[in-house]
Short mmCIF file of C-alpha atoms in Angstrom, two decimals:
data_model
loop_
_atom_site.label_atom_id
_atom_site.label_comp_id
_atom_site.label_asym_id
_atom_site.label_seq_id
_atom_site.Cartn_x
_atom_site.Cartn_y
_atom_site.Cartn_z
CA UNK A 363 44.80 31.10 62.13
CA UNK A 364 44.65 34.73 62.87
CA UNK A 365 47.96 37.21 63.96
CA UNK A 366 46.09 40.46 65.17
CA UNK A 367 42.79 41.88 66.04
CA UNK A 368 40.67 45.02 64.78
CA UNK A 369 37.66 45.46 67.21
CA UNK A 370 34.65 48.49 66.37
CA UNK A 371 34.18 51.32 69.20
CA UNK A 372 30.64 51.81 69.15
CA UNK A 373 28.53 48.62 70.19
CA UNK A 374 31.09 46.49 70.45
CA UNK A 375 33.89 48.37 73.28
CA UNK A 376 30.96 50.87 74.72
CA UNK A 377 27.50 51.43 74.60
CA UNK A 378 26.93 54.66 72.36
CA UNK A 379 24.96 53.91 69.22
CA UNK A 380 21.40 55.38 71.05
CA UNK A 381 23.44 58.46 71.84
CA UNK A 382 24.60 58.92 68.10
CA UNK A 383 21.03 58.67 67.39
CA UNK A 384 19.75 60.90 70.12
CA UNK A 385 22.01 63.25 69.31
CA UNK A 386 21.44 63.01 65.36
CA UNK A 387 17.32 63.02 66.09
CA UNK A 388 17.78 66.23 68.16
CA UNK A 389 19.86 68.19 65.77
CA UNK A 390 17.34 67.74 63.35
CA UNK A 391 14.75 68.15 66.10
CA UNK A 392 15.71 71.88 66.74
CA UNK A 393 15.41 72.47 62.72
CA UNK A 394 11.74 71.28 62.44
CA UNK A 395 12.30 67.43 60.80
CA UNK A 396 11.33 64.49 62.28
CA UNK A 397 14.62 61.73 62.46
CA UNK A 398 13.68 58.71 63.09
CA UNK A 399 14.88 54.51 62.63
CA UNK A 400 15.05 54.92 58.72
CA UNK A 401 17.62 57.64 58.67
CA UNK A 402 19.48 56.26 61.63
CA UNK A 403 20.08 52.89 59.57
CA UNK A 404 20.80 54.81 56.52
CA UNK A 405 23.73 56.67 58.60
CA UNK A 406 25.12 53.85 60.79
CA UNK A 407 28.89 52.60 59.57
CA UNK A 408 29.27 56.38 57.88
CA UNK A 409 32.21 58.29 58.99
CA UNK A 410 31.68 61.83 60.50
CA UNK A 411 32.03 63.35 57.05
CA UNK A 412 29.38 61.08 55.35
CA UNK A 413 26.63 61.60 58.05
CA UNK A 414 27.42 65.24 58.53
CA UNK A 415 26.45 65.73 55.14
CA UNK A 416 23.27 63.23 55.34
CA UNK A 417 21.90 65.24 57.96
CA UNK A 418 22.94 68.97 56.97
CA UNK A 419 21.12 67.25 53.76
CA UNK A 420 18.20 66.16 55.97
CA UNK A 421 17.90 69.31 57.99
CA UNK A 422 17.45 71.59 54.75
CA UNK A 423 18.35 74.65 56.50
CA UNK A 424 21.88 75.09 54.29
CA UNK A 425 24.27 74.90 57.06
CA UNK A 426 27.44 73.79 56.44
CA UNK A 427 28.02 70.40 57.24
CA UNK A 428 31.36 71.27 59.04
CA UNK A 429 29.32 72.83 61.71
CA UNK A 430 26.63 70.16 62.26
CA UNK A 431 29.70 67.61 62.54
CA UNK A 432 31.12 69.79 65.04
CA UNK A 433 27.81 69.98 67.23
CA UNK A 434 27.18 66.33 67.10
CA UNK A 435 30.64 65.63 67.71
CA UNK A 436 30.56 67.65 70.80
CA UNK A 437 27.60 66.43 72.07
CA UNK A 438 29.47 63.13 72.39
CA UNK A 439 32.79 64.47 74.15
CA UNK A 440 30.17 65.96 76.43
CA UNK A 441 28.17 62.64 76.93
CA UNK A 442 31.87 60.58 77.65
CA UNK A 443 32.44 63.59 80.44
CA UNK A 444 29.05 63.22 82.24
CA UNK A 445 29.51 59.29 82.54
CA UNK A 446 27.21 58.45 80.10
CA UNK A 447 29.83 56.26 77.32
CA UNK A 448 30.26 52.78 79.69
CA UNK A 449 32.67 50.32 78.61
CA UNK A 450 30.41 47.68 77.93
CA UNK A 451 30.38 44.54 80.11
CA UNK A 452 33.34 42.01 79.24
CA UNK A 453 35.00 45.12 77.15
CA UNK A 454 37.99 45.83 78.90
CA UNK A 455 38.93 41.91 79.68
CA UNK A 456 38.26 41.35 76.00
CA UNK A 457 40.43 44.06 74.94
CA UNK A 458 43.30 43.30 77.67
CA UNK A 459 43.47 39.04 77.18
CA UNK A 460 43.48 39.87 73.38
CA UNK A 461 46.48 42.70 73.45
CA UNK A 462 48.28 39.90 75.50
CA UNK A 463 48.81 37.73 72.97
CA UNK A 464 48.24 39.45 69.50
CA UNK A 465 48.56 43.35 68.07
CA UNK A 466 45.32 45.18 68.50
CA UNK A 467 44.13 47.95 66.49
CA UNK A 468 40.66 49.95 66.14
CA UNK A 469 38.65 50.48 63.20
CA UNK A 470 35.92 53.37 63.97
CA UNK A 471 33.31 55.05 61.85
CA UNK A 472 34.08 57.51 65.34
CA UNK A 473 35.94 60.86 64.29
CA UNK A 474 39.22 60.89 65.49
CA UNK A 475 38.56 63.26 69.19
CA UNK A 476 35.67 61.01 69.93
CA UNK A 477 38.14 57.39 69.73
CA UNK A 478 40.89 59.26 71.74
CA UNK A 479 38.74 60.62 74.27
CA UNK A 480 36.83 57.22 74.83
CA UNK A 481 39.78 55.17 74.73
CA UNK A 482 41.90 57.34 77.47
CA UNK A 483 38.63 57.98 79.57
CA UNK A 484 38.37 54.45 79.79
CA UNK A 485 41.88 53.71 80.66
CA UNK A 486 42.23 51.40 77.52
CA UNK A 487 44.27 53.63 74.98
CA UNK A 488 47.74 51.77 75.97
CA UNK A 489 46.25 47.90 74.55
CA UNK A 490 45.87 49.60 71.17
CA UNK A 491 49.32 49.26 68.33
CA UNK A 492 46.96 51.38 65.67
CA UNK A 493 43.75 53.29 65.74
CA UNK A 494 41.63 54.22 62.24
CA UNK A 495 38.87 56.77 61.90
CA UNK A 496 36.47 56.12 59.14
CA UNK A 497 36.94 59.68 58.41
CA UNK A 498 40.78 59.20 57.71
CA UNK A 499 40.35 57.29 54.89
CA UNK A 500 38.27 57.39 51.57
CA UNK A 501 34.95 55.72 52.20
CA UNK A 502 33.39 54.91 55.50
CA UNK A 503 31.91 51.20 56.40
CA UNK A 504 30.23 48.87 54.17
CA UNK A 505 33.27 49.99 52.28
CA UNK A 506 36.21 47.81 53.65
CA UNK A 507 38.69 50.86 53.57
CA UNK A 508 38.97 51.33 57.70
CA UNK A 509 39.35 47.80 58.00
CA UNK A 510 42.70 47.55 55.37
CA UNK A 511 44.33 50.83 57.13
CA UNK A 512 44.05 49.64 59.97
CA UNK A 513 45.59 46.30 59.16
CA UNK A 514 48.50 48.05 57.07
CA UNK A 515 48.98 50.43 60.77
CA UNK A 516 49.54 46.84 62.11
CA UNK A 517 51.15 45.37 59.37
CA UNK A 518 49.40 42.47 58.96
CA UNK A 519 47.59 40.81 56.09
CA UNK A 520 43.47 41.89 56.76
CA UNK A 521 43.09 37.71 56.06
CA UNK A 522 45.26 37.00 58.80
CA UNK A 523 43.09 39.94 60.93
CA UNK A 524 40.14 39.13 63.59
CA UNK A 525 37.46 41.64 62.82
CA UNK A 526 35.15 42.51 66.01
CA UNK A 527 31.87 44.01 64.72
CA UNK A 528 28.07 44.76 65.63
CA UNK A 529 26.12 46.25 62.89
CA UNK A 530 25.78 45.43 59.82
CA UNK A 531 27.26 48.22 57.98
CA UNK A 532 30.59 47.30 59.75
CA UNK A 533 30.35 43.21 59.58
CA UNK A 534 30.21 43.94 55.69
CA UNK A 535 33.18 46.02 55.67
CA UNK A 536 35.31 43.87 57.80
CA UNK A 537 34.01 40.87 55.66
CA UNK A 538 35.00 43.16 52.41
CA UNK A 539 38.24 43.73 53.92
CA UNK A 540 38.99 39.54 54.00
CA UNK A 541 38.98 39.24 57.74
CA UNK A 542 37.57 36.62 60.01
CA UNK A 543 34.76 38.54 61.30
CA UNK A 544 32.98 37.82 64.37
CA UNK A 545 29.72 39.75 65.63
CA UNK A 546 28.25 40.72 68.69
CA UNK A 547 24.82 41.64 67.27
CA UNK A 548 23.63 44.69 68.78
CA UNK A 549 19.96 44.03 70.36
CA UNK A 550 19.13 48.09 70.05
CA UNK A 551 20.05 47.59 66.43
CA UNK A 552 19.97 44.21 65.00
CA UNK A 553 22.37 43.38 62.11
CA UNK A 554 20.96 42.22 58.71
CA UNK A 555 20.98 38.33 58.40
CA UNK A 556 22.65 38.79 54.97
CA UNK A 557 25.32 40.73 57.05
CA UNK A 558 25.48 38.43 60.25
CA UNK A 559 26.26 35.43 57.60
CA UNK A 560 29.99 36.63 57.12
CA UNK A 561 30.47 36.17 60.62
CA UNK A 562 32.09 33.07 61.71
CA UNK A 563 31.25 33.00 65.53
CA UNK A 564 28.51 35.32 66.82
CA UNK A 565 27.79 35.75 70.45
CA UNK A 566 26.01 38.59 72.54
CA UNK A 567 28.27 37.95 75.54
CA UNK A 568 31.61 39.39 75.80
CA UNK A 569 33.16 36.48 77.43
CA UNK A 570 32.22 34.00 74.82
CA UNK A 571 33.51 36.17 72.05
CA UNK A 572 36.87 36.74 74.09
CA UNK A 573 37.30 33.23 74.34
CA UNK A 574 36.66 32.67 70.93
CA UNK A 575 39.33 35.34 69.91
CA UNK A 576 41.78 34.04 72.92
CA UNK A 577 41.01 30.33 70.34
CA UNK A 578 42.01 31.89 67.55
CA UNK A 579 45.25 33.61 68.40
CA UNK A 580 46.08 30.77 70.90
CA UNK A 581 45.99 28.33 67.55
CA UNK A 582 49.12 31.04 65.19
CA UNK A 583 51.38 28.65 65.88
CA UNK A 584 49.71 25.27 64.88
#
């Protein structure tokens, strides 16, 4: 049945995606352009790199996209320090039941100082064999390339992988990648249909999809 899991960070361990957004709409904000719900779904599932350059792009001031990473990116660390980057609820029990019994690993569009800083904060870090950064490898999500590093970290076949996902840029990478994907549809951002139909159990709640995974795993040896 399945040998390991891979879960997403944002939307699926802790409630962030609005502050990526917020944080994307007021960079832009203090360079006269408007960001709104288009450019936010054309971003989603890119790695740091990717939407750096989107909005630098957007922004048309000329800045280099290194440094509109780096303000974004520290507008998050900053976020995580004043309280504002929960676990969401049923994350950590998810995460713990799950490292019982299989190898866990992380697949992020995150940069790298974001997923460390969220993971220790949270007191989680420890469950985790691997963690991949969209930005350590060549293409961000749809692209399935987070999704394969992350099983070769763990070394196990991505068919033989559970892949934990909420948007749709990142169900189609984990479903590009050959694992069993399972979706917890983000209500602030709801996945594509087309994208939600690679998933083989969806659920909103936490506890369901833990159970589900617990199913899975529980079933290696049969």
């Amino acid at each position: 049945m399945a040998d390991a899991v891979v879960f997403d960070m944002d939307g699926v361990l802790v409630e962030s995606e609005h502050l990526w957004e917020e944080l994307w709409a007021g960079y832009a904000a203090a360079r006269g352009r408007a960001w709104g719900p288009a450019q936010t779904r054309d971003v989603q599932g890119m790695s740091a790199p990717e939407w750096a350059a989107y909005l630098t792009r957007f922004c048309g001031t000329g800045d280099p996209a290194e440094n509109t990473e780096r303000d974004v990116v520290d507008g998050m660390v900053q976020a995580l320090a004043d309280g504002r980057i929960g676990l969401l609820p049923g994350a950590r029990e998810m995460i713990t039941a799950t490292a019982e019994l299989a190898p866990v690993a992380l697949a992020s569009s995150a940069p790298r100082r974001v997923i460390d800083a969220v993971l220790v904060h949270h007191g989680v870090d420890h469950h985790f064999k691997a963690t991949v950064s969209s930005a350590e490898v060549a293409r961000g999500k749809p692209s399935p390339d987070v999704y394969l590093a992350a099983a070769r970290a763990l070394g196990v076949a991505p068919e033989r992988c559970l892949a934990v996902e909420d948007s749709s840029n990142g169900l189609r990478a984990a479903a590009a990648a050959g694992m069993t994907v399972v979706a917890i549809p983000n209500p602030q951002y709801p996945p594509a249909e087309d994208a939600l139909a690679a998933a083989s159990f969806r659920s909103s709640d936490h506890h369901a999809v833990r159970d589900y995974l617990l199913s899975r795993l529980d079933a290696r040896g049969e």
